[in-house]
mmCIF file of C-alpha atoms in Angstrom:
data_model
loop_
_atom_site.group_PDB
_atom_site.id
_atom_site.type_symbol
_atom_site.label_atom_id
_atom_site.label_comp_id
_atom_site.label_asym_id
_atom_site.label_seq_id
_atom_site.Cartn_x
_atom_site.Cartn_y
_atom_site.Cartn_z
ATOM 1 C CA UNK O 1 -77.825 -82.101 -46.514
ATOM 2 C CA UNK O 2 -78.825 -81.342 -42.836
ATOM 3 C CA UNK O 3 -80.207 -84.004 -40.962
ATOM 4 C CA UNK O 4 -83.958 -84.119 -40.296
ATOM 5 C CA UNK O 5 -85.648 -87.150 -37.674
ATOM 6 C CA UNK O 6 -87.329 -90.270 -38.800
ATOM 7 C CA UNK O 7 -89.332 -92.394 -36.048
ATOM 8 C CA UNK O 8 -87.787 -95.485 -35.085
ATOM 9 C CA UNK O 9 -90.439 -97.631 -33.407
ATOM 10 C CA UNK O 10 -88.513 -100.950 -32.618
ATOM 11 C CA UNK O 11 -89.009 -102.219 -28.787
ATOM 12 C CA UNK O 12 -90.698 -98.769 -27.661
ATOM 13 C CA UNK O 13 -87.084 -96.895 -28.726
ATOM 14 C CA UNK O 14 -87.830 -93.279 -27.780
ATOM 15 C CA UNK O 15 -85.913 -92.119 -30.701
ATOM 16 C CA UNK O 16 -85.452 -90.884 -33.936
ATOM 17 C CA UNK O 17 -82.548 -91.597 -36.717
ATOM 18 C CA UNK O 18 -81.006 -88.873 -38.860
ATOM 19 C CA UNK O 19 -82.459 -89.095 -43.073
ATOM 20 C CA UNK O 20 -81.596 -86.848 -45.758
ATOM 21 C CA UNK O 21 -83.807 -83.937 -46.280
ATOM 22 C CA UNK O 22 -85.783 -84.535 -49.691
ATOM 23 C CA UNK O 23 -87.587 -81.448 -49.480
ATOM 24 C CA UNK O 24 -89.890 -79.602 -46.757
ATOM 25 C CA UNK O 25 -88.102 -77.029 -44.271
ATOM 26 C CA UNK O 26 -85.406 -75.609 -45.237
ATOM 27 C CA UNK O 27 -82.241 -75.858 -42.887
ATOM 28 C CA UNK O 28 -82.052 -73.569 -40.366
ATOM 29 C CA UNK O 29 -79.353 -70.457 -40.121
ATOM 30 C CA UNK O 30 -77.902 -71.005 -37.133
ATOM 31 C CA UNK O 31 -75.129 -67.247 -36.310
ATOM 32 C CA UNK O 32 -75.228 -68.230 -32.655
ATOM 33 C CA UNK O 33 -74.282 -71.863 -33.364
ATOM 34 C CA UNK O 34 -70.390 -71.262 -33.380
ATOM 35 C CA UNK O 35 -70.667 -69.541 -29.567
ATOM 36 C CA UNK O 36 -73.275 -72.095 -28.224
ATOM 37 C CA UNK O 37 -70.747 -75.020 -29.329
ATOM 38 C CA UNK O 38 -67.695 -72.854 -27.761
ATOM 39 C CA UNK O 39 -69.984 -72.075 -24.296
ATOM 40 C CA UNK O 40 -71.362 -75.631 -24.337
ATOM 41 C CA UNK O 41 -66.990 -77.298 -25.041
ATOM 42 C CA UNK O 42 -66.564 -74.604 -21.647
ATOM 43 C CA UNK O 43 -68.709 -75.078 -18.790
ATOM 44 C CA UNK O 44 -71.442 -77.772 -20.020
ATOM 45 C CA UNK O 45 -74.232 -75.510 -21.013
ATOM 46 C CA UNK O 46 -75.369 -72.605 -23.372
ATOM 47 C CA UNK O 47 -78.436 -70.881 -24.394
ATOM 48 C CA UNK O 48 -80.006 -69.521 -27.880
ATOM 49 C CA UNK O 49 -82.780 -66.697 -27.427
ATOM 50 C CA UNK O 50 -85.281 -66.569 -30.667
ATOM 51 C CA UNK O 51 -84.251 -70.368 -31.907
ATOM 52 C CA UNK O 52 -87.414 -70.582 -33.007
ATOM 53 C CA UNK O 53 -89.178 -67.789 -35.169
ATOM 54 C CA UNK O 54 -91.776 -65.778 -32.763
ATOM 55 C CA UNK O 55 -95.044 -67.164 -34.646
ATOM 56 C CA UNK O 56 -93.854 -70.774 -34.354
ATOM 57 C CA UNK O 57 -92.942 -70.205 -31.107
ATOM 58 C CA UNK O 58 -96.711 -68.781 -30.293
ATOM 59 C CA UNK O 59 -98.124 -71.574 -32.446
ATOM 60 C CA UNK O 60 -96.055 -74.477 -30.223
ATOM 61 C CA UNK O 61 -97.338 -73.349 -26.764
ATOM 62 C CA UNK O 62 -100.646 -73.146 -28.130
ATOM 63 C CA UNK O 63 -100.341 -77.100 -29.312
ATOM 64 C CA UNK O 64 -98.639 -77.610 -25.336
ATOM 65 C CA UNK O 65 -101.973 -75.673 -24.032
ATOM 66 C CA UNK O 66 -103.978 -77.584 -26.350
ATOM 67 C CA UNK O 67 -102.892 -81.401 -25.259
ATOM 68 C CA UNK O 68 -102.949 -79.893 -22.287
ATOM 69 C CA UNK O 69 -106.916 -79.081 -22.130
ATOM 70 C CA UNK O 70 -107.247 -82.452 -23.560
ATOM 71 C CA UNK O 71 -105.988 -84.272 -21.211
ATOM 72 C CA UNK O 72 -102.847 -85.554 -22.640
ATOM 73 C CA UNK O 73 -100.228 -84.334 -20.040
ATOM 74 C CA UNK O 74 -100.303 -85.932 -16.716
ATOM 75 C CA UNK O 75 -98.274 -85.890 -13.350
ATOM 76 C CA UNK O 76 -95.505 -88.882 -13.572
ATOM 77 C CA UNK O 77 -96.649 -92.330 -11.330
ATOM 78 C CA UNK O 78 -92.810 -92.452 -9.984
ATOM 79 C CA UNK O 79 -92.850 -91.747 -6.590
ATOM 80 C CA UNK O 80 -91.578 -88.364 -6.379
ATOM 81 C CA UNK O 81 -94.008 -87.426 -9.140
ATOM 82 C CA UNK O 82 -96.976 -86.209 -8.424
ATOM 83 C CA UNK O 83 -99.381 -82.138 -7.353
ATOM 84 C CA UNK O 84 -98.146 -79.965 -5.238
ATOM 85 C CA UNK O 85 -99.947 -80.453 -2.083
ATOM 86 C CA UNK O 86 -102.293 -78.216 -0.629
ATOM 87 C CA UNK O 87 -102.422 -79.769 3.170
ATOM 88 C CA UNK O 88 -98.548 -78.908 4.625
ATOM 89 C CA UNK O 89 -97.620 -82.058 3.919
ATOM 90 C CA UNK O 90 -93.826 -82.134 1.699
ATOM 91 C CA UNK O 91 -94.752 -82.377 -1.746
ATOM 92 C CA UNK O 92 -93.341 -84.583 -4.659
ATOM 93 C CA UNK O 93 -90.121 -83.263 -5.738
ATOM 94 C CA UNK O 94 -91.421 -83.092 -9.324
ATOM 95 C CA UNK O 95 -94.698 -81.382 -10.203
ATOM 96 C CA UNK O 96 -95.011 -80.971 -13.763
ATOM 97 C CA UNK O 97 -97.512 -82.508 -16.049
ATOM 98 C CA UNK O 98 -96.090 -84.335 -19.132
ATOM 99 C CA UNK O 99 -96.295 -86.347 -22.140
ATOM 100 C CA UNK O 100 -93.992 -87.687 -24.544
ATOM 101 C CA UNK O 101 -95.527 -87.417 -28.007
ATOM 102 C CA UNK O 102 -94.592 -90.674 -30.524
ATOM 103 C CA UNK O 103 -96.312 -89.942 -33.137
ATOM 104 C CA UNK O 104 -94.356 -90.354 -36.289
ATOM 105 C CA UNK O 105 -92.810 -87.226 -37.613
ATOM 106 C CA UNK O 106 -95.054 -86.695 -40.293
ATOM 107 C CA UNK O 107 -97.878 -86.740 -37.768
ATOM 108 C CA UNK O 108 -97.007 -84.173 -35.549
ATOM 109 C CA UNK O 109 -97.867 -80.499 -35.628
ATOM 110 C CA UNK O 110 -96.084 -78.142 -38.036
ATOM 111 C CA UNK O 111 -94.407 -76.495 -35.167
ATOM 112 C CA UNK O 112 -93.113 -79.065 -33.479
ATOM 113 C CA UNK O 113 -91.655 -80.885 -36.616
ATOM 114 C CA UNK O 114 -90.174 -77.737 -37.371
ATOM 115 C CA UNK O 115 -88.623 -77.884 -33.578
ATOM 116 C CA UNK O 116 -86.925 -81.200 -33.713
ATOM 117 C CA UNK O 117 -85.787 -80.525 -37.244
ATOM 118 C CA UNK O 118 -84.096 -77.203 -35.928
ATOM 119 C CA UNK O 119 -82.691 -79.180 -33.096
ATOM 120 C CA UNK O 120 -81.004 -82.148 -35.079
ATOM 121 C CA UNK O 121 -80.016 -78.874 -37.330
ATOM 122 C CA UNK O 122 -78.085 -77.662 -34.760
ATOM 123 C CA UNK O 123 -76.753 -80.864 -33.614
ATOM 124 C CA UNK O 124 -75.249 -81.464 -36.452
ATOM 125 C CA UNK O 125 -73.443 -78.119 -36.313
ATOM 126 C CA UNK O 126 -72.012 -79.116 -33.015
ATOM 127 C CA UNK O 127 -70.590 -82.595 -34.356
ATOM 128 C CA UNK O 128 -68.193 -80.950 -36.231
ATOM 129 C CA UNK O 129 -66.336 -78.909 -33.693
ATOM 130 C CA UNK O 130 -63.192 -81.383 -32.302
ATOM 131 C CA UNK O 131 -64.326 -79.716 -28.712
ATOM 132 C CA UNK O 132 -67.064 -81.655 -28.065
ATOM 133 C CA UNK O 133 -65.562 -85.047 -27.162
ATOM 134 C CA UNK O 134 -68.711 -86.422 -24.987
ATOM 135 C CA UNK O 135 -70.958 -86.332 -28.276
ATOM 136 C CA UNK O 136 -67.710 -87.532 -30.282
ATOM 137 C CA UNK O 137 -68.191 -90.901 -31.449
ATOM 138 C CA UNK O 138 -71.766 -91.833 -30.626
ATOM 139 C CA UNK O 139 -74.369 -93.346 -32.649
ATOM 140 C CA UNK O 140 -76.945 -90.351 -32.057
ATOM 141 C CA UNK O 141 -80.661 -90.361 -31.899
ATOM 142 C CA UNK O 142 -82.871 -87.931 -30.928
ATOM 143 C CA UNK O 143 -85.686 -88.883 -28.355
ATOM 144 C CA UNK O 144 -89.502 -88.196 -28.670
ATOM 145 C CA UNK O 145 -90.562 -84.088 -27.896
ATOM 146 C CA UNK O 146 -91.525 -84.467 -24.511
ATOM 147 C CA UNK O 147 -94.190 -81.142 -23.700
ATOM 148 C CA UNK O 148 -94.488 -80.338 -19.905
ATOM 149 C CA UNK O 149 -96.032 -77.762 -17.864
ATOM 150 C CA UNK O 150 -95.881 -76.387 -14.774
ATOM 151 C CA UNK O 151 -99.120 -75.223 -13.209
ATOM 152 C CA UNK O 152 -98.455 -71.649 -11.356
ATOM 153 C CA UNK O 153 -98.649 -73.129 -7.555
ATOM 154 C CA UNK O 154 -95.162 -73.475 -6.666
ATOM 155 C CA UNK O 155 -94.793 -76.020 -8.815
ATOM 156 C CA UNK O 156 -90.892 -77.185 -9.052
ATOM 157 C CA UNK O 157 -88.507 -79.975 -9.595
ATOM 158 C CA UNK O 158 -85.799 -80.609 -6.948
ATOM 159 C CA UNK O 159 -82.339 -81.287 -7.764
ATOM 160 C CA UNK O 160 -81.539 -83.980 -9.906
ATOM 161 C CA UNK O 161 -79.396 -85.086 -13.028
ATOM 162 C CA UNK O 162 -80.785 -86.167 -16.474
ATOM 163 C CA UNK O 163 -78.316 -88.742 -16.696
ATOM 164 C CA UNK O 164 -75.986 -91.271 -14.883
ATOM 165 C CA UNK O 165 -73.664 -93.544 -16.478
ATOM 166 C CA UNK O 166 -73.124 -97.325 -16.344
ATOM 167 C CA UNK O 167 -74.890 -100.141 -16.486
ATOM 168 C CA UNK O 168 -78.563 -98.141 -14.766
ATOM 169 C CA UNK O 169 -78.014 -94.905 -17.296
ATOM 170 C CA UNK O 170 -80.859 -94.241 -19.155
ATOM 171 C CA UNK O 171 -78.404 -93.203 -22.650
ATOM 172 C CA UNK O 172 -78.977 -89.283 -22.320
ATOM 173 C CA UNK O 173 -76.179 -87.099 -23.564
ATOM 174 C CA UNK O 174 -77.844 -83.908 -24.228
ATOM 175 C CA UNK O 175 -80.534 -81.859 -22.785
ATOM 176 C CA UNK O 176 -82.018 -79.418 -25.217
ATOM 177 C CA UNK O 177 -85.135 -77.022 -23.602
ATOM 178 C CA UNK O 178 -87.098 -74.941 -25.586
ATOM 179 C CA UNK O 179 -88.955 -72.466 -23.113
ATOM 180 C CA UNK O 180 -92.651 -70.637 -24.244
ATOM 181 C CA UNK O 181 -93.705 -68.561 -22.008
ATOM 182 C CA UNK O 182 -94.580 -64.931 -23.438
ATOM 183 C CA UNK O 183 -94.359 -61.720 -21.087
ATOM 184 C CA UNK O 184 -92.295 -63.853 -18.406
ATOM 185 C CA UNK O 185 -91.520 -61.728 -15.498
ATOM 186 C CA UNK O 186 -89.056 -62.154 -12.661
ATOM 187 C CA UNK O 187 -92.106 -62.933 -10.408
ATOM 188 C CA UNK O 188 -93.271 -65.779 -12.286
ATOM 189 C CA UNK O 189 -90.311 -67.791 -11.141
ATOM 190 C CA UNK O 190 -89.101 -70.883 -12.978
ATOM 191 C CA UNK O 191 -86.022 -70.884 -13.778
ATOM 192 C CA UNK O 192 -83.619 -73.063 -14.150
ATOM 193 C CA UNK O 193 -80.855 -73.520 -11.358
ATOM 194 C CA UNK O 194 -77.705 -75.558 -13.306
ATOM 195 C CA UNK O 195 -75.169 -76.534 -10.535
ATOM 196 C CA UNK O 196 -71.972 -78.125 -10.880
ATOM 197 C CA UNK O 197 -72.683 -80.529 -7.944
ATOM 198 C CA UNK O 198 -75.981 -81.663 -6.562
ATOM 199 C CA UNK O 199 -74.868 -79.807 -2.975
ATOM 200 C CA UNK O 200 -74.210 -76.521 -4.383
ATOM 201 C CA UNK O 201 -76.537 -74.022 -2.693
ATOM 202 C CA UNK O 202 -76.430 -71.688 -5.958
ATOM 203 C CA UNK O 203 -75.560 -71.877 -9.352
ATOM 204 C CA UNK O 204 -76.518 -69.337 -12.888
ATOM 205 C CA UNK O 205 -80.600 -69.500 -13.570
ATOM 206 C CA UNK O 206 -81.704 -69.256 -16.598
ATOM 207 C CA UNK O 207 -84.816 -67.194 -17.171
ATOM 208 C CA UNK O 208 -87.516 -69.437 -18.778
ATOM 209 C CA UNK O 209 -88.201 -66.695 -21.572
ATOM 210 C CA UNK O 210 -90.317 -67.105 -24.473
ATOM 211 C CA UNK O 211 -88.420 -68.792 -27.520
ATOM 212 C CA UNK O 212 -85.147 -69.021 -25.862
ATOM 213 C CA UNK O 213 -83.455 -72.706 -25.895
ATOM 214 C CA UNK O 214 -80.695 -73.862 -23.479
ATOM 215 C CA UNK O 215 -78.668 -76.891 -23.973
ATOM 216 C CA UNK O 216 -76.539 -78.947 -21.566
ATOM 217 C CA UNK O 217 -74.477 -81.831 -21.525
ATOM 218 C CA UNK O 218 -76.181 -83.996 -19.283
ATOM 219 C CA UNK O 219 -74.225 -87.470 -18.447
ATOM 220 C CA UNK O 220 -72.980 -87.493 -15.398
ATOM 221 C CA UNK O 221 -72.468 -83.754 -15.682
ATOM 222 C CA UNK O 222 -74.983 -80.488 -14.558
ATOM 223 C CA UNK O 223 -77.282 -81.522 -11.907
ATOM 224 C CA UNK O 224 -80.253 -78.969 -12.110
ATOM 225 C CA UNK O 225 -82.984 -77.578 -10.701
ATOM 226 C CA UNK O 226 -86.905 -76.115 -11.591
ATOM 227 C CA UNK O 227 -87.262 -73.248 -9.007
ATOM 228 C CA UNK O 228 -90.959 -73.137 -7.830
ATOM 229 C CA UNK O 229 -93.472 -71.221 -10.529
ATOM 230 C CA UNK O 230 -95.881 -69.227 -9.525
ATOM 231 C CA UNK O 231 -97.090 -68.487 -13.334
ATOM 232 C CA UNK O 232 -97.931 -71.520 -16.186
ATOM 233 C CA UNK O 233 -94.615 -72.573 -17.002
ATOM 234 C CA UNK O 234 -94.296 -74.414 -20.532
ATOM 235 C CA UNK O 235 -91.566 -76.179 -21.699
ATOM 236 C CA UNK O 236 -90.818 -78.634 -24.506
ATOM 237 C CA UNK O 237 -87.576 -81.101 -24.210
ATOM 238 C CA UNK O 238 -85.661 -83.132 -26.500
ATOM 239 C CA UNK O 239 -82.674 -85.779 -25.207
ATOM 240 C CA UNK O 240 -80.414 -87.250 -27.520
ATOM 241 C CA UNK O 241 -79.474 -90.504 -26.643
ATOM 242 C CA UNK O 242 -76.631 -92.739 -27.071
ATOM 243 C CA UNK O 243 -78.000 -95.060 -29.029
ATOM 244 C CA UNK O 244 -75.952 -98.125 -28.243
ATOM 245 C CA UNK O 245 -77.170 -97.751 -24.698
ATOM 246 C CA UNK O 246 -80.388 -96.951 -25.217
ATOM 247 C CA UNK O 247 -80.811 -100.173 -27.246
ATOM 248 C CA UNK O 248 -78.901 -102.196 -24.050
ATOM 249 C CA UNK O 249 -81.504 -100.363 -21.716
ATOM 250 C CA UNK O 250 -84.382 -101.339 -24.037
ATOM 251 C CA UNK O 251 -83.021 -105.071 -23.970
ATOM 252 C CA UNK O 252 -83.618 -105.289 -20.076
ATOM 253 C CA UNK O 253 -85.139 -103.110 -17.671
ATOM 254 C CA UNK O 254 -86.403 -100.021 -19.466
ATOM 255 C CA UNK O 255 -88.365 -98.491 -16.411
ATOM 256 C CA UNK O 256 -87.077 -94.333 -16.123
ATOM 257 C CA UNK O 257 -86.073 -94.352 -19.585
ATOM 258 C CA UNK O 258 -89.183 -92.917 -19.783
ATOM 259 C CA UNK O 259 -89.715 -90.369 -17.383
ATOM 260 C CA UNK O 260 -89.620 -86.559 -17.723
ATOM 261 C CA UNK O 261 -86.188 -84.936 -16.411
#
């Protein structure tokens, strides 16, 4: 049986084992799976447009707007979190508001169960291609839906990876980005810049288009970039982590682990 998440709350772990489906959504059909593994084993990133049906796709940006309006996402408190500033002054180099929801999975809205179950769907499609070694051999969990959105100023995110190795890394291996913005335009801007170094000047952007997911193999690998929005951009992310690491992160200093990438 396809894997679906269960919430695994020891020492603030931000992640989620695989458990046997026993009923509930049915497994996803995944056509595009085969060529997202192949572009992913290539050059370290692929995309799938329509991963999730078009009303669960609505119905997820609504539950983003509606946490939103409540309050629930807020600009990080790491230093190069924070508005974009009005005065002249250089702004933060990240300007998205966030939250990571940990609710357990039975707890969280229908479409965004139905998003994590899709993604450890397709993850386990990708385990068992031989041309993936960086996910090869890893004890796999899947971190908690993180649901950000940035406001239509100029908002961006500069340059950055997801993940570094050794004894700092914060366990990511995988980026997966599920974009939901309907009617997106060229001049709403926010896309995403993936570079093979952090000096490149230019690299492919992916358009942030309503339903479409992009993955990328993010250890040490695909520095990226959020070019300024001048529309509501809304995003929801999922990292799986190495788990081993995660749990020798969580053990010591466990500051970044949590911030938004």
């Amino acid at each position: 049986a396809a894997p679906v998440p269960k919430w695994l709350r020891k020492k603030r772990l931000l992640s989620m084992k695989f458990a046997k489906i026993n009923g509930g959504v049915a497994p996803a059909v995944f056509p595009s799976a085969p060529s997202f593994a192949a572009d992913l084993a290539e050059r370290g990133w692929a995309t799938i447009d329509g991963f999730l049906p078009g009303p669960v796709a609505d119905e997820l940006r609504r539950v983003v707007l509606e946490q939103k309006a409540a309050g629930k996402l807020c600009y990080g408190k790491n230093q190069h979190e924070g508005p974009v500033r009005e005065d002249g002054t250089k702004s933060p180099m990240k300007n998205d508001e966030y939250t990571f929801l940990e609710d357990p999975i039975g707890s969280l809205p229908s479409a965004l169960r139905q998003l994590t179950q899709r993604c450890n769907q397709l993850l386990a499609k990708l385990l068992v291609t031989d041309r993936l070694e960086k996910l090869q051999g890893k004890n796999l969990w899947q971190g908690h839906p993180m649901l950000a959105v940035y406001p239509g100023n100029g908002a961006a995110y500069g340059r950055h990876l997801d993940s570094t190795g050794g004894r700092r890394g914060n366990g990511r291996v995988l980026t997966l980005v599920l974009y939901l913005n309907p009617f997106w335009q060229p001049a709403h801007g926010g896309c995403l810049r993936l570079l093979e170094e952090l000096a490149d000047e230019s690299g492919p952007e992916i358009e942030p288009l309503h339903g479409r997911l992009v993955g990328f193999l993010c250890e040490d690998q695909n520095p990226h970039e959020v070019l300024p929005c001048w529309s509501e951009r809304v995003a929801v992310t999922i990292w799986y982590y190495d788990a081993d690491r995660l749990t020798e992160r969580c053990e010591g200093e466990i500051s970044g682990v949590f911030e938004g990438g």
